[in-house]
């Protein structure tokens, strides 16, 4: 069953307290204002259990997705994803990809069909919360 805080914001049932605490820390780190829903959505996903631990050195750099990018592929004529993203389990990888697209405001590597196949109920609920945050709805 989904776990929500008193304010009805969803946090992972896998580790609700840690997810919430990391989210709050990342919001503070990036000084995410109320007028930056893409930043709130990014912080929420990066705080998700299993994703936060995969970020090299537990850091995200100058913006939440600095760690996301790998080298430029001249054949594809675009940057690839980092080894850290590639090392995530498929469901978490799709959650990160969705958040990266919502942050960047353009298509990158997210595959909805793969996400539907790979997500459990907890990840699906986290995705719905990410969309709400990106739309500027619930924040805390």
Short mmCIF file of C-alpha atoms in Angstrom, two decimals, residues 18-112:
data_model
loop_
_atom_site.label_atom_id
_atom_site.label_comp_id
_atom_site.label_asym_id
_atom_site.label_seq_id
_atom_site.Cartn_x
_atom_site.Cartn_y
_atom_site.Cartn_z
CA UNK A 18 15.19 7.88 4.21
CA UNK A 19 13.48 8.85 0.93
CA UNK A 20 11.80 11.82 2.62
CA UNK A 21 14.98 12.95 4.41
CA UNK A 22 17.12 12.72 1.27
CA UNK A 23 14.50 14.61 -0.72
CA UNK A 24 14.50 17.44 1.83
CA UNK A 25 18.33 17.55 1.84
CA UNK A 26 18.51 17.69 -1.95
CA UNK A 27 15.88 20.45 -2.10
CA UNK A 28 18.00 22.46 0.33
CA UNK A 29 21.24 21.67 -1.49
CA UNK A 30 19.90 22.94 -4.80
CA UNK A 31 17.97 25.77 -3.15
CA UNK A 32 14.87 24.59 -5.00
CA UNK A 33 12.35 27.39 -4.92
CA UNK A 34 8.60 26.99 -5.26
CA UNK A 35 8.91 28.19 -8.86
CA UNK A 36 11.26 25.32 -9.84
CA UNK A 37 9.07 22.22 -10.16
CA UNK A 38 11.56 20.48 -12.45
CA UNK A 39 14.15 20.71 -9.68
CA UNK A 40 11.73 19.37 -7.05
CA UNK A 41 10.88 16.41 -9.30
CA UNK A 42 14.58 15.71 -9.90
CA UNK A 43 15.40 15.83 -6.19
CA UNK A 44 12.50 13.50 -5.43
CA UNK A 45 13.67 10.81 -7.88
CA UNK A 46 17.34 11.11 -6.96
CA UNK A 47 16.38 10.56 -3.31
CA UNK A 48 14.56 7.32 -4.17
CA UNK A 49 16.03 4.17 -2.56
CA UNK A 50 18.50 2.47 -4.87
CA UNK A 51 19.03 5.57 -7.01
CA UNK A 52 20.66 7.81 -4.42
CA UNK A 53 23.14 5.07 -3.53
CA UNK A 54 24.12 4.63 -7.19
CA UNK A 55 25.16 8.24 -7.70
CA UNK A 56 28.97 8.30 -7.71
CA UNK A 57 30.29 9.52 -4.35
CA UNK A 58 26.67 10.22 -3.32
CA UNK A 59 26.93 13.56 -5.13
CA UNK A 60 25.11 15.05 -8.03
CA UNK A 61 27.42 17.94 -8.90
CA UNK A 62 26.38 21.36 -10.15
CA UNK A 63 22.90 20.20 -11.07
CA UNK A 64 20.95 17.06 -10.17
CA UNK A 65 21.83 15.31 -13.42
CA UNK A 66 25.55 16.00 -13.79
CA UNK A 67 26.18 12.33 -12.94
CA UNK A 68 23.63 11.16 -15.53
CA UNK A 69 25.72 11.91 -18.60
CA UNK A 70 28.39 9.73 -20.14
CA UNK A 71 30.67 10.48 -23.08
CA UNK A 72 29.62 11.90 -26.43
CA UNK A 73 28.94 9.22 -29.05
CA UNK A 74 29.98 10.47 -32.48
CA UNK A 75 27.96 7.75 -34.21
CA UNK A 76 24.74 8.73 -32.43
CA UNK A 77 25.75 12.40 -32.41
CA UNK A 78 24.71 12.81 -28.80
CA UNK A 79 25.89 12.15 -25.30
CA UNK A 80 25.27 8.74 -23.81
CA UNK A 81 24.23 7.83 -20.29
CA UNK A 82 26.85 7.30 -17.61
CA UNK A 83 27.95 3.91 -16.37
CA UNK A 84 26.17 4.71 -13.09
CA UNK A 85 22.83 4.97 -14.93
CA UNK A 86 23.59 1.86 -16.97
CA UNK A 87 24.31 -0.06 -13.79
CA UNK A 88 20.89 0.57 -12.28
CA UNK A 89 18.24 -2.16 -12.40
CA UNK A 90 15.86 -1.62 -15.36
CA UNK A 91 12.99 -0.16 -13.30
CA UNK A 92 15.20 2.36 -11.51
CA UNK A 93 16.93 3.23 -14.78
CA UNK A 94 13.57 4.12 -16.34
CA UNK A 95 12.62 6.21 -13.28
CA UNK A 96 15.88 8.18 -13.59
CA UNK A 97 15.35 8.57 -17.34
CA UNK A 98 11.84 9.91 -16.78
CA UNK A 99 13.12 12.43 -14.23
CA UNK A 100 15.98 13.47 -16.53
CA UNK A 101 13.51 14.19 -19.33
CA UNK A 102 11.23 16.14 -17.00
CA UNK A 103 14.23 18.14 -15.80
CA UNK A 104 15.65 18.78 -19.28
CA UNK A 105 12.26 19.45 -20.84
CA UNK A 106 13.02 17.27 -23.85
CA UNK A 107 13.12 13.59 -24.85
CA UNK A 108 16.25 11.68 -23.90
CA UNK A 109 16.15 7.93 -23.20
CA UNK A 110 12.89 7.27 -21.30
CA UNK A 111 10.81 4.35 -22.61
CA UNK A 112 7.28 4.23 -21.18
#
